[in-house]
Short mmCIF file of C-alpha atoms in Angstrom, two decimals:
data_model
loop_
_atom_site.label_atom_id
_atom_site.label_comp_id
_atom_site.label_asym_id
_atom_site.label_seq_id
_atom_site.Cartn_x
_atom_site.Cartn_y
_atom_site.Cartn_z
CA MET V 17 8.67 35.24 8.56
CA THR V 18 6.41 36.18 5.63
CA TRP V 19 4.60 33.92 3.23
CA ASP V 20 6.00 34.16 -0.30
CA TRP V 21 3.49 33.30 -3.00
CA SER V 22 6.16 33.59 -5.67
CA ALA V 23 8.01 30.72 -4.00
CA VAL V 24 4.83 28.65 -4.22
CA ALA V 25 4.46 29.50 -7.91
CA ASP V 26 8.07 28.54 -8.58
CA PHE V 27 7.60 25.23 -6.77
CA LEU V 28 4.34 24.18 -8.45
CA PRO V 29 5.85 22.65 -11.64
CA SER V 30 8.23 20.51 -9.60
CA PHE V 31 5.43 19.71 -7.15
CA ALA V 32 3.21 18.51 -9.99
CA ASP V 33 5.92 16.07 -11.09
CA GLY V 34 6.29 14.84 -7.51
CA LEU V 35 2.54 14.45 -7.13
CA LEU V 36 2.43 12.31 -10.26
CA VAL V 37 5.17 10.06 -8.88
CA THR V 38 3.38 9.78 -5.53
CA LEU V 39 0.11 8.77 -7.18
CA GLN V 40 1.93 6.32 -9.44
CA VAL V 41 3.54 4.63 -6.45
CA LEU V 42 0.21 4.59 -4.63
CA VAL V 43 -1.75 3.00 -7.47
CA LEU V 44 0.86 0.40 -8.45
CA GLY V 45 1.75 -0.34 -4.83
CA SER V 46 -1.94 -0.89 -4.04
CA LEU V 47 -2.32 -3.30 -6.96
CA ILE V 48 0.73 -5.25 -5.79
CA SER V 49 -0.43 -5.36 -2.18
CA PHE V 50 -3.98 -6.44 -3.08
CA THR V 51 -2.83 -9.14 -5.50
CA LEU V 52 0.05 -10.51 -3.45
CA GLY V 53 -1.99 -10.23 -0.26
CA LEU V 54 -4.55 -12.61 -1.75
CA VAL V 55 -1.75 -15.07 -2.55
CA TRP V 56 -0.46 -14.84 1.02
CA ALA V 57 -4.00 -15.31 2.38
CA ALA V 58 -4.45 -18.47 0.35
CA GLY V 59 -1.13 -19.75 1.66
CA LEU V 60 -2.04 -18.91 5.26
CA ARG V 61 -5.21 -20.97 4.87
CA GLY V 62 -3.42 -23.84 3.18
CA ARG V 63 -3.92 -27.30 4.58
CA SER V 64 -0.29 -28.30 4.07
CA ARG V 65 2.24 -27.17 6.66
CA LEU V 66 4.85 -27.07 3.90
CA VAL V 67 2.90 -24.14 2.46
CA ARG V 68 1.38 -22.56 5.56
CA TRP V 69 4.50 -22.35 7.71
CA PRO V 70 6.82 -20.68 5.15
CA VAL V 71 4.11 -18.18 4.19
CA THR V 72 3.51 -17.39 7.86
CA ALA V 73 7.24 -16.90 8.46
CA VAL V 74 7.65 -14.58 5.47
CA THR V 75 4.60 -12.45 6.20
CA GLU V 76 5.42 -12.12 9.90
CA PHE V 77 9.00 -11.14 9.08
CA VAL V 78 7.88 -8.45 6.63
CA ARG V 79 5.20 -7.13 8.99
CA THR V 80 7.55 -6.86 11.95
CA THR V 81 10.40 -5.06 10.19
CA PRO V 82 10.22 -1.35 9.34
CA LEU V 83 9.35 -0.36 5.79
CA LEU V 84 12.36 1.96 5.69
CA VAL V 85 14.72 -0.93 6.47
CA GLN V 86 13.10 -2.96 3.70
CA LEU V 87 13.53 -0.05 1.29
CA PHE V 88 17.24 0.24 2.11
CA PHE V 89 17.73 -3.52 1.81
CA LEU V 90 16.07 -3.74 -1.59
CA TYR V 91 17.83 -0.65 -2.92
CA PHE V 92 21.32 -1.00 -1.47
CA VAL V 93 21.81 -4.71 -0.70
CA LEU V 94 20.10 -6.53 -3.57
CA PRO V 95 22.38 -4.90 -6.21
CA GLU V 96 25.33 -6.61 -4.50
CA TRP V 97 23.62 -9.89 -5.39
CA GLY V 98 23.04 -8.86 -8.97
CA VAL V 99 19.42 -7.76 -8.56
CA GLN V 100 18.93 -4.07 -9.27
CA PHE V 101 15.92 -1.88 -10.02
CA SER V 102 15.40 1.84 -10.38
CA ALA V 103 14.62 3.81 -7.22
CA LEU V 104 10.99 4.24 -8.28
CA THR V 105 10.52 0.56 -9.05
CA THR V 106 12.21 -0.43 -5.80
CA GLY V 107 10.03 1.91 -3.78
CA THR V 108 6.84 0.69 -5.44
CA LEU V 109 7.76 -2.96 -4.91
CA ALA V 110 8.74 -2.34 -1.29
CA ILE V 111 5.48 -0.60 -0.42
CA GLY V 112 3.44 -3.22 -2.27
CA LEU V 113 5.27 -6.10 -0.58
CA HIS V 114 5.12 -4.51 2.87
CA TYR V 115 1.40 -3.82 2.78
CA SER V 116 0.58 -7.14 1.13
CA THR V 117 1.30 -8.81 4.45
CA TYR V 118 -1.36 -6.63 6.08
CA THR V 119 -3.93 -7.08 3.33
CA ALA V 120 -3.31 -10.83 3.60
CA GLN V 121 -4.65 -10.79 7.14
CA VAL V 122 -7.62 -8.72 5.99
CA TYR V 123 -8.39 -11.16 3.18
CA LYS V 124 -8.01 -14.10 5.54
CA ALA V 125 -10.46 -12.57 8.01
CA GLY V 126 -12.94 -11.93 5.20
CA ILE V 127 -12.65 -15.48 3.87
CA ASP V 128 -13.00 -16.96 7.37
CA ALA V 129 -16.16 -14.88 7.85
CA VAL V 130 -17.92 -16.44 4.85
CA PRO V 131 -20.57 -18.79 6.30
CA ALA V 132 -19.74 -22.48 6.17
CA GLY V 133 -23.00 -23.05 4.32
CA GLN V 134 -21.58 -21.27 1.29
CA TRP V 135 -18.73 -23.77 1.07
CA GLU V 136 -21.16 -26.65 1.54
CA ALA V 137 -23.47 -25.31 -1.17
CA ALA V 138 -20.56 -25.04 -3.61
CA ARG V 139 -19.56 -28.63 -2.88
CA ALA V 140 -23.16 -29.78 -3.27
CA LEU V 141 -23.25 -28.16 -6.71
CA SER V 142 -19.95 -29.89 -7.57
CA LEU V 143 -18.33 -26.57 -8.43
CA PRO V 144 -14.61 -26.84 -9.20
CA ALA V 145 -12.26 -25.14 -6.77
CA HIS V 146 -11.52 -22.15 -8.97
CA ARG V 147 -15.25 -21.49 -9.50
CA THR V 148 -15.93 -21.85 -5.79
CA TRP V 149 -13.33 -19.21 -5.04
CA SER V 150 -14.03 -16.82 -7.90
CA ALA V 151 -17.84 -16.98 -7.94
CA VAL V 152 -18.80 -17.76 -4.36
CA ILE V 153 -16.17 -17.08 -1.72
CA LEU V 154 -14.09 -14.13 -2.92
CA PRO V 155 -17.01 -11.86 -3.90
CA GLN V 156 -18.45 -12.21 -0.40
CA ALA V 157 -15.08 -11.91 1.33
CA VAL V 158 -13.95 -8.83 -0.59
CA ARG V 159 -17.28 -7.12 0.06
CA ARG V 160 -16.70 -7.57 3.78
CA VAL V 161 -13.13 -6.30 3.81
CA ALA V 162 -13.21 -3.55 1.17
CA PRO V 163 -13.28 -0.71 3.77
CA ALA V 164 -10.24 -2.17 5.56
CA LEU V 165 -8.38 -2.41 2.26
CA GLY V 166 -9.25 1.23 1.61
CA ASN V 167 -7.71 2.21 4.93
CA TYR V 168 -4.46 0.55 3.92
CA VAL V 169 -4.42 2.56 0.69
CA ILE V 170 -4.51 5.72 2.81
CA ALA V 171 -1.73 4.32 5.00
CA MET V 172 0.35 3.65 1.88
CA LEU V 173 -0.15 7.24 0.77
CA LYS V 174 1.18 8.51 4.10
CA ASP V 175 4.21 6.22 3.82
CA THR V 176 5.26 7.39 0.35
CA PRO V 177 7.54 10.13 1.82
CA LEU V 178 9.80 7.31 3.04
CA LEU V 179 10.79 6.79 -0.58
CA ALA V 180 12.75 10.04 -0.36
CA GLY V 181 15.29 7.95 1.56
CA ILE V 182 16.23 6.15 -1.66
CA SER V 183 16.07 9.32 -3.79
CA VAL V 184 12.63 8.80 -5.33
CA LEU V 185 11.45 12.22 -6.48
CA GLU V 186 8.02 12.13 -4.87
CA MET V 187 6.39 15.20 -3.31
CA LEU V 188 8.53 15.42 -0.18
CA GLN V 189 11.81 14.91 -2.01
CA ARG V 190 10.82 17.59 -4.51
CA ALA V 191 10.09 19.97 -1.63
CA ARG V 192 13.43 19.19 0.01
CA LEU V 193 15.34 19.84 -3.20
CA GLU V 194 13.44 23.07 -3.82
CA SER V 195 14.13 24.24 -0.28
CA ALA V 196 17.82 23.39 -0.60
CA ASP V 197 18.04 25.51 -3.74
CA THR V 198 16.06 28.52 -2.51
CA PHE V 199 16.52 28.29 1.28
CA GLN V 200 12.76 28.72 1.56
CA TYR V 201 11.41 25.77 3.49
CA THR V 202 8.00 26.95 4.64
CA GLU V 203 6.26 27.24 1.29
CA PRO V 204 7.32 23.93 -0.38
CA LEU V 205 6.78 21.85 2.75
CA THR V 206 3.42 23.49 3.43
CA VAL V 207 2.26 22.81 -0.12
CA VAL V 208 3.20 19.15 0.28
CA GLY V 209 1.44 18.91 3.65
CA VAL V 210 -1.73 20.45 2.26
CA ALA V 211 -1.60 18.10 -0.72
CA PHE V 212 -1.52 15.07 1.56
CA ILE V 213 -4.53 16.40 3.45
CA LEU V 214 -6.46 17.10 0.26
CA ILE V 215 -5.82 13.56 -0.95
CA ALA V 216 -6.12 11.60 2.29
CA TYR V 217 -9.16 13.27 3.85
CA PRO V 218 -11.57 12.81 0.90
CA ALA V 219 -10.24 9.27 0.55
CA SER V 220 -11.04 8.58 4.22
CA LEU V 221 -14.56 9.94 3.73
CA LEU V 222 -14.96 7.66 0.72
CA VAL V 223 -13.85 4.67 2.79
CA ARG V 224 -16.38 5.53 5.51
CA THR V 225 -19.16 5.84 2.94
CA LEU V 226 -18.16 2.52 1.41
CA GLU V 227 -18.16 0.90 4.83
CA ARG V 228 -21.67 2.15 5.64
CA ARG V 229 -23.04 0.94 2.32
CA LEU V 230 -21.45 -2.49 2.53
CA VAL V 231 -22.23 -3.12 6.17
CA HIS V 232 -25.85 -1.94 6.18
#
C-alpha cells in the first residue's frame, strides 16, 4: 500500500464541504442542547410533581436510548405521522435533544451548588424571580459548570459521524462516498480522522484551561 497525495487533493473540496456541515451541526446542536438543557433543569427542580415527573421521565428516556436509534426514529418514523425535516435538520435536532438531557444534569448540579445564602439575599432584596435567576443564580451556576458543558461539545463533535446513517453529508459520509467512487479508502478516512483530532484536541485543551481559570 502506498500513500497517494493526489487522492488527498481530489478529496479536499468534498472534505471542506463535509467539514462545514460537521461544524454547522456542532454549533447549532450545542445551542439547542444548552438552551433546552436549561429548560429541563428548571423542570427537574420544579416544586410541582406535575412538572417534575414528566420532565424526569422524558430526560431519562432520552438519556438511556442510543442516539442512533433516536436519529432513525426522527428521520424514518416521524414522517409517517406527518412530521418531516431534512436529514441535516433532523440530525441537528437529534444531537441537540440527546445532549440536552446531559446538560440538564450539569445545569442542575451547578444550580444546586449555589449557596443558599444567595437565594436568601435575593429574597431579602425582593428581587422578582426572573431577576433572581438571570442576575444571581445562573451566572454563578454557569461559571461552575462551563468546563463540563465544554466536554459535552467535544462529545457531540465525536458523535457527528452517526449522522451518516441518515445520509447527512458530514465528513465521514463524504469520505465514504469518495472511497466508493475511487476505491481508495486510506486517504479519505485518514484525512477525516486527522481532522477530528485537530478539532477535538485543541478544544479539550481549551476546556482544561477554562476549568483551571474558573476553579482557581
